[in-house]
Backbone as JSON, one array per atom type, in Angstrom:
{
  "sequence": "MRERITALLAVAAPPMRVAVMGAGGKKVLQAQRPRADEAVLLTQVLCGRAPTRYDALFDDSTDDVLLPPTTLYAEAGVAGDLRPGPAALRAALAPLPEFWPVKAQLPMLPPTVDGRFFRWAARGVVLEAELADGAGFRNLLSADEAEELLSLLLTLRLSGKLGFELSAG",
  "N": [[0.83, -1.19, 0.0], [1.87, 1.26, 0.88], [3.99, 1.59, -0.95], [2.59, 1.83, -3.34], [1.11, 4.21, -2.95], [3.21, 6.05, -2.7], [4.33, 5.8, -5.27], [2.21, 6.74, -6.89], [1.99, 9.39, -5.96], [4.42, 10.36, -6.86], [3.99, 10.67, -9.54], [1.79, 12.42, -9.93], [0.37, 15.18, -8.22], [-2.28, 15.15, -5.83], [-5.44, 16.68, -6.53], [-6.88, 19.62, -5.0], [-9.53, 21.54, -4.53], [-10.48, 24.53, -3.3], [-12.92, 26.6, -1.86], [-13.54, 29.85, -0.65], [-15.7, 31.28, 1.61], [-17.59, 33.99, 2.86], [-18.96, 34.64, 6.08], [-20.7, 36.43, 8.03], [-18.48, 38.14, 8.83], [-16.67, 36.19, 9.36], [-14.85, 33.33, 8.03], [-15.54, 30.56, 5.93], [-14.2, 27.6, 4.82], [-14.37, 25.47, 2.13], [-13.76, 22.43, 0.52], [-13.8, 20.81, -2.61], [-15.25, 17.61, -2.89], [-13.06, 14.92, -3.06], [-12.22, 12.31, -5.48], [-12.21, 8.74, -4.88], [-9.56, 7.5, -5.05], [-8.02, 9.82, -5.04], [-8.65, 10.76, -2.5], [-7.3, 9.0, -0.81], [-4.67, 9.66, -1.47], [-4.68, 12.39, -0.74], [-5.0, 12.1, 2.01], [-2.5, 11.08, 2.68], [-0.85, 13.25, 1.89], [-1.84, 15.5, 3.38], [-1.99, 14.55, 6.01], [0.25, 13.06, 6.42], [0.2, 10.38, 6.69], [-1.13, 7.17, 5.72], [-4.51, 6.17, 5.04], [-6.3, 3.69, 6.96], [-8.35, 2.44, 5.72], [-9.74, 2.22, 2.48], [-12.08, 3.68, 1.7], [-12.42, 5.53, 3.71], [-12.7, 8.35, 4.03], [-15.23, 8.85, 3.08], [-17.01, 7.52, 4.65], [-19.67, 7.81, 6.58], [-21.05, 6.43, 8.44], [-22.82, 5.43, 11.43], [-22.89, 4.26, 14.81], [-24.85, 4.83, 16.53], [-27.77, 6.42, 16.17], [-28.49, 8.74, 17.43], [-26.25, 10.13, 17.9], [-23.45, 11.95, 16.48], [-21.64, 10.74, 13.55], [-18.94, 8.4, 14.09], [-15.45, 9.31, 14.29], [-13.16, 7.92, 14.21], [-11.87, 4.67, 13.47], [-12.23, 1.61, 15.23], [-9.56, 0.25, 15.46], [-6.15, -0.67, 14.76], [-4.87, -0.23, 17.23], [-6.39, 1.75, 18.41], [-8.42, 2.65, 21.01], [-11.23, 3.13, 23.18], [-12.88, 6.29, 23.17], [-14.49, 6.86, 20.18], [-15.27, 9.16, 19.03], [-13.55, 11.42, 19.48], [-12.52, 14.52, 21.07], [-10.45, 17.34, 20.12], [-7.9, 17.19, 21.61], [-7.85, 14.52, 22.52], [-8.01, 13.23, 20.08], [-5.57, 13.94, 18.86], [-3.85, 12.66, 20.7], [-4.57, 9.98, 20.3], [-3.79, 9.54, 17.66], [-1.1, 10.31, 17.43], [0.9, 8.29, 18.22], [0.86, 6.57, 16.03], [2.65, 5.7, 13.37], [2.47, 5.18, 10.53], [-0.09, 4.51, 9.39], [-3.38, 5.74, 9.67], [-6.42, 5.35, 11.44], [-8.57, 7.04, 10.62], [-11.79, 8.51, 10.08], [-14.06, 9.89, 7.88], [-12.73, 12.35, 7.9], [-9.83, 14.52, 7.61], [-7.27, 14.98, 9.45], [-4.9, 17.54, 10.05], [-1.87, 17.05, 10.88], [1.54, 17.39, 11.8], [0.47, 20.03, 14.06], [0.07, 23.54, 13.2], [2.67, 26.08, 13.2], [2.11, 27.82, 15.34], [0.69, 26.12, 16.92], [-1.95, 25.61, 16.24], [-4.6, 23.42, 15.31], [-5.85, 21.98, 12.6], [-8.49, 20.44, 10.69], [-9.98, 18.64, 7.96], [-13.25, 18.03, 7.52], [-15.6, 15.66, 6.4], [-18.47, 16.62, 4.76], [-20.98, 15.74, 3.33], [-21.08, 16.53, 0.0], [-18.82, 18.06, 0.13], [-15.65, 18.92, 1.67], [-15.04, 20.33, 4.76], [-13.22, 22.87, 6.31], [-12.04, 22.82, 9.6], [-11.28, 24.04, 12.85], [-9.52, 23.23, 15.78], [-10.99, 23.93, 18.85], [-11.07, 24.38, 22.03], [-12.95, 21.89, 23.54], [-13.93, 20.92, 21.2], [-14.44, 21.22, 17.61], [-14.53, 23.93, 15.27], [-16.11, 25.49, 12.46], [-16.27, 28.1, 11.58], [-14.02, 30.43, 10.78], [-11.58, 32.87, 11.7], [-10.29, 35.63, 9.75], [-7.49, 35.57, 9.86], [-7.01, 32.93, 10.72], [-8.09, 31.44, 8.6], [-6.43, 32.33, 6.56], [-3.98, 31.32, 7.46], [-4.38, 28.52, 7.23], [-4.83, 28.32, 4.47], [-2.33, 29.18, 3.59], [-0.76, 27.04, 4.37], [-1.69, 25.07, 2.62], [-0.98, 26.25, 0.19], [1.79, 26.21, 0.44], [2.21, 23.44, 0.26], [1.4, 23.12, -2.37], [3.33, 24.64, -3.75], [5.56, 23.12, -3.23], [5.08, 21.0, -4.82], [3.5, 18.92, -3.95], [0.75, 19.03, -3.81], [-2.12, 19.66, -5.75], [-3.38, 22.5, -5.73], [-6.18, 24.61, -5.82], [-7.8, 27.74, -5.62], [-10.78, 29.52, -4.91], [-13.35, 32.07, -4.8], [-16.27, 31.69, -2.9]],
  "CA": [[0.0, 0.0, 0.0], [2.76, 2.4, 1.01], [4.72, 1.73, -2.21], [1.66, 2.31, -4.38], [0.83, 5.62, -2.67], [4.43, 6.79, -3.05], [4.45, 5.81, -6.73], [1.19, 7.64, -7.43], [2.34, 10.78, -5.63], [5.57, 10.75, -7.67], [3.5, 10.97, -10.88], [0.92, 13.6, -9.93], [-0.14, 15.63, -6.92], [-3.74, 15.1, -5.79], [-6.05, 18.02, -6.6], [-7.73, 20.09, -3.9], [-10.18, 22.78, -4.94], [-11.01, 25.15, -2.09], [-13.68, 27.84, -2.0], [-13.61, 30.66, 0.57], [-16.98, 31.97, 1.7], [-17.75, 34.86, 4.0], [-20.14, 34.35, 6.92], [-20.75, 37.35, 9.16], [-17.15, 38.55, 9.26], [-15.84, 34.99, 9.49], [-14.62, 32.6, 6.78], [-15.78, 29.12, 5.86], [-13.43, 27.03, 3.72], [-14.9, 24.19, 1.69], [-13.03, 21.81, -0.58], [-14.58, 19.87, -3.42], [-15.04, 16.22, -2.47], [-12.17, 14.23, -4.0], [-12.55, 10.94, -5.84], [-11.71, 7.77, -3.89], [-8.1, 7.4, -5.1], [-7.49, 11.12, -4.62], [-8.82, 10.87, -1.04], [-6.19, 8.26, -0.19], [-3.47, 10.47, -1.66], [-4.82, 13.59, 0.1], [-4.72, 11.71, 3.39], [-1.04, 11.0, 2.81], [-0.25, 14.58, 1.75], [-2.25, 16.4, 4.45], [-1.8, 13.96, 7.33], [1.54, 12.39, 6.52], [-0.09, 8.97, 6.94], [-2.12, 6.56, 4.83], [-5.7, 5.72, 5.78], [-6.37, 2.24, 7.13], [-9.41, 1.96, 4.83], [-9.81, 2.93, 1.2], [-13.22, 4.59, 1.62], [-12.55, 6.15, 5.04], [-13.15, 9.75, 3.98], [-16.64, 8.9, 2.68], [-17.78, 6.68, 5.57], [-20.33, 8.6, 7.62], [-21.92, 5.53, 9.19], [-22.81, 5.66, 12.86], [-23.34, 3.14, 15.63], [-25.94, 5.35, 17.34], [-28.4, 7.48, 15.37], [-28.65, 9.95, 18.24], [-24.93, 10.76, 18.0], [-22.81, 12.15, 15.17], [-20.81, 9.59, 13.16], [-17.62, 8.28, 14.7], [-14.39, 9.88, 13.46], [-12.06, 6.96, 14.22], [-12.23, 3.26, 13.46], [-11.7, 0.86, 16.37], [-8.53, -0.63, 14.94], [-4.78, -0.14, 14.82], [-4.49, 0.2, 18.57], [-7.25, 2.81, 18.92], [-9.45, 2.16, 21.92], [-11.89, 4.21, 23.89], [-13.82, 7.17, 22.49], [-14.33, 6.92, 18.73], [-15.66, 10.52, 18.67], [-12.74, 12.23, 20.4], [-12.28, 15.94, 20.86], [-9.13, 17.59, 19.53], [-6.76, 16.69, 22.39], [-7.89, 13.06, 22.51], [-7.71, 12.81, 18.71], [-4.11, 14.04, 18.72], [-3.23, 11.62, 21.52], [-4.82, 8.68, 19.69], [-3.09, 9.43, 16.38], [0.34, 10.61, 17.53], [1.81, 7.14, 18.21], [0.68, 5.73, 14.83], [3.59, 6.3, 12.43], [2.26, 4.99, 9.09], [-1.49, 4.42, 8.99], [-4.32, 6.32, 10.62], [-7.78, 4.85, 11.32], [-9.47, 8.2, 10.61], [-13.05, 8.28, 9.38], [-14.78, 11.11, 7.5], [-11.95, 13.55, 8.24], [-8.4, 14.56, 7.31], [-6.59, 15.86, 10.41], [-3.61, 18.04, 9.58], [-0.86, 16.98, 11.93], [1.56, 18.12, 13.06], [-0.25, 21.3, 14.01], [0.81, 24.67, 12.65], [3.76, 26.61, 14.02], [1.6, 28.37, 16.6], [-0.04, 25.08, 17.65], [-3.33, 25.41, 15.79], [-4.86, 22.08, 14.8], [-6.92, 22.01, 11.61], [-8.86, 19.2, 10.02], [-10.99, 18.73, 6.93], [-14.31, 17.1, 7.86], [-16.51, 15.35, 5.3], [-19.82, 17.16, 4.92], [-21.68, 15.45, 2.08], [-20.31, 16.68, -1.23], [-17.65, 18.91, 0.36], [-14.86, 18.82, 2.89], [-15.09, 21.64, 5.39], [-12.11, 23.11, 7.23], [-12.4, 23.07, 10.99], [-10.16, 24.35, 13.74], [-9.71, 22.8, 17.16], [-11.35, 25.05, 19.72], [-11.48, 23.8, 23.3], [-13.31, 20.48, 23.52], [-14.49, 20.55, 19.91], [-13.94, 21.87, 16.4], [-15.46, 24.91, 14.71], [-15.86, 25.74, 11.04], [-16.18, 29.54, 11.33], [-12.63, 30.82, 11.02], [-11.24, 34.29, 11.53], [-9.53, 35.84, 8.52], [-6.12, 35.11, 10.11], [-7.01, 31.46, 10.77], [-8.3, 30.97, 7.23], [-5.2, 32.64, 5.83], [-2.95, 30.38, 7.89], [-4.64, 27.22, 6.62], [-4.59, 28.45, 3.03], [-0.89, 29.25, 3.35], [-0.25, 25.66, 4.48], [-2.03, 24.4, 1.36], [-0.16, 26.86, -0.85], [3.14, 25.66, 0.62], [2.19, 22.09, -0.31], [1.33, 23.27, -3.83], [4.62, 25.13, -4.24], [6.53, 22.04, -3.12], [4.7, 19.99, -5.78], [2.8, 17.81, -3.29], [-0.69, 19.21, -3.85], [-2.68, 20.46, -6.84], [-4.27, 23.37, -4.96], [-6.86, 25.69, -6.53], [-8.56, 28.57, -4.69], [-11.8, 30.37, -5.51], [-14.29, 32.7, -3.88], [-17.52, 30.92, -2.94]],
  "C": [[0.88, 1.25, 0.0], [3.51, 2.65, -0.3], [3.82, 2.29, -3.31], [1.34, 3.79, -4.18], [2.02, 6.48, -3.06], [4.59, 6.89, -4.56], [3.44, 6.75, -7.36], [1.5, 9.1, -7.15], [3.54, 11.27, -6.44], [5.14, 11.17, -9.08], [2.69, 12.25, -10.91], [0.44, 13.91, -8.51], [-1.66, 15.57, -6.93], [-4.33, 16.51, -5.82], [-6.86, 18.33, -5.34], [-8.23, 21.47, -4.31], [-10.91, 23.37, -3.74], [-11.73, 26.44, -2.43], [-13.73, 28.53, -0.65], [-14.93, 31.43, 0.54], [-17.0, 32.82, 2.96], [-19.03, 34.52, 4.75], [-20.09, 35.27, 8.14], [-19.4, 37.77, 9.7], [-16.19, 37.39, 9.47], [-15.7, 34.34, 8.12], [-14.97, 31.13, 6.97], [-15.02, 28.63, 4.64], [-14.02, 25.66, 3.39], [-14.1, 23.71, 0.5], [-13.96, 20.86, -1.32], [-14.24, 18.45, -2.99], [-14.16, 15.52, -3.5], [-12.74, 12.86, -4.4], [-11.84, 10.0, -4.87], [-10.18, 7.67, -3.89], [-7.44, 8.7, -4.63], [-7.59, 11.29, -3.11], [-7.7, 10.14, -0.31], [-4.91, 9.09, -0.3], [-3.52, 11.75, -0.83], [-4.55, 13.27, 1.56], [-3.22, 11.66, 3.62], [-0.41, 12.39, 2.79], [-0.57, 15.47, 2.96], [-1.95, 15.87, 5.85], [-0.42, 13.35, 7.52], [1.4, 10.91, 6.81], [-1.07, 8.47, 5.88], [-3.34, 6.16, 5.66], [-5.68, 4.2, 5.92], [-7.44, 1.62, 6.24], [-9.51, 2.85, 3.61], [-10.91, 3.99, 1.18], [-13.43, 5.4, 2.9], [-13.1, 7.57, 4.99], [-14.65, 9.86, 3.7], [-17.55, 8.1, 3.61], [-18.37, 7.53, 6.68], [-21.31, 7.74, 8.42], [-21.8, 5.81, 10.69], [-23.32, 4.43, 13.59], [-24.52, 3.55, 16.52], [-26.54, 6.55, 16.61], [-28.61, 8.78, 16.14], [-27.34, 10.72, 18.38], [-24.37, 11.01, 16.61], [-21.97, 10.91, 14.82], [-19.48, 9.58, 13.9], [-16.57, 8.86, 13.75], [-13.13, 9.03, 13.46], [-12.64, 5.56, 14.1], [-11.58, 2.6, 14.68], [-10.73, -0.18, 15.86], [-7.17, 0.03, 15.12], [-4.42, 0.43, 16.18], [-5.34, 1.32, 19.14], [-8.34, 2.19, 19.78], [-10.1, 3.36, 22.58], [-12.84, 4.98, 23.0], [-13.52, 7.22, 20.99], [-14.84, 8.24, 18.15], [-14.86, 11.49, 19.54], [-12.72, 13.71, 20.05], [-10.86, 16.11, 20.35], [-7.95, 17.0, 20.3], [-6.7, 15.17, 22.36], [-7.59, 12.52, 21.11], [-6.21, 12.85, 18.46], [-3.41, 12.92, 19.47], [-3.41, 10.24, 20.9], [-4.0, 8.48, 18.42], [-1.58, 9.56, 16.47], [1.24, 9.37, 17.51], [1.72, 6.25, 16.97], [1.51, 6.31, 13.69], [3.26, 6.19, 10.94], [0.81, 5.06, 8.63], [-2.38, 4.98, 10.09], [-5.73, 5.77, 10.38], [-8.81, 5.99, 11.38], [-10.67, 7.91, 9.72], [-13.73, 9.63, 9.14], [-14.06, 12.4, 7.88], [-10.51, 13.39, 7.77], [-7.75, 15.51, 8.32], [-5.24, 16.3, 9.85], [-2.65, 18.1, 10.75], [0.49, 16.85, 11.27], [0.82, 19.45, 12.93], [0.65, 22.4, 13.43], [1.85, 25.15, 13.64], [3.25, 27.14, 15.36], [0.71, 27.38, 17.36], [-1.48, 24.88, 17.24], [-3.45, 24.03, 15.14], [-6.08, 22.12, 13.9], [-7.27, 20.59, 11.17], [-9.87, 19.54, 8.93], [-12.01, 17.64, 7.23], [-15.23, 16.9, 6.67], [-17.91, 15.85, 5.64], [-20.57, 16.95, 3.6], [-20.76, 15.59, 0.89], [-19.07, 17.57, -1.07], [-16.87, 18.44, 1.58], [-14.84, 20.22, 3.48], [-13.94, 21.76, 6.38], [-12.66, 23.41, 8.61], [-11.13, 23.27, 11.8], [-10.49, 23.87, 15.14], [-9.95, 24.03, 18.02], [-11.91, 24.46, 21.01], [-11.75, 22.32, 23.16], [-13.86, 20.02, 22.18], [-13.79, 21.24, 18.75], [-14.98, 22.87, 15.93], [-15.08, 25.19, 13.26], [-15.84, 27.22, 10.68], [-14.8, 30.02, 11.75], [-12.48, 32.32, 10.91], [-10.45, 34.41, 10.23], [-8.1, 35.34, 8.69], [-6.03, 33.59, 10.11], [-7.17, 30.87, 9.37], [-7.05, 31.18, 6.39], [-4.08, 31.67, 6.19], [-3.14, 29.01, 7.24], [-4.38, 27.27, 5.11], [-3.1, 28.55, 2.72], [-0.23, 27.88, 3.48], [-0.5, 24.9, 3.17], [-1.2, 24.95, 0.21], [1.28, 26.36, -0.77], [3.24, 24.26, 0.04], [2.13, 22.15, -1.84], [2.69, 23.68, -4.39], [5.7, 24.07, -4.16], [6.17, 20.86, -4.05], [3.93, 18.82, -5.19], [1.28, 17.87, -3.44], [-1.08, 20.07, -5.04], [-3.76, 21.35, -6.26], [-4.83, 24.47, -5.84], [-7.75, 26.42, -5.53], [-9.56, 29.42, -5.46], [-12.65, 31.01, -4.42], [-15.62, 31.98, -4.04], [-18.73, 31.77, -3.12]]
}
């Protein structure tokens, strides 16, 4: 799996089309939903790890209809809360060096220089940028926060790792 991902990334960077939308002085960043193969490659590029399941980004199944879908699979040494908050998510993923059992999300680890922790959460036909905020994540970003995330994506584009396109929503 690792060899195939590396070979595909050597040929072409996965595309990521992001739209920036204003919402009451805040920004919402949404990315076009990638195709299945692109999702695996995006996981590698944005997370530095491969997903443990091919369709992980598109799996919004739940074990309890009264709760939101789980964001981790119970595998690869992950135990406990499968809907962890930001700190618990970081703690669960940090010791896993090659494969992450993430579900319906692309966490961007390591965090940014100032310690911010972003993730892209699957929301139907789009991925939505979220920022760790206390015990949860929020999708309304300040202009500075949105700019920081976009600069991370631009850096990946300039290094040839990501086919990044930006538009106004």
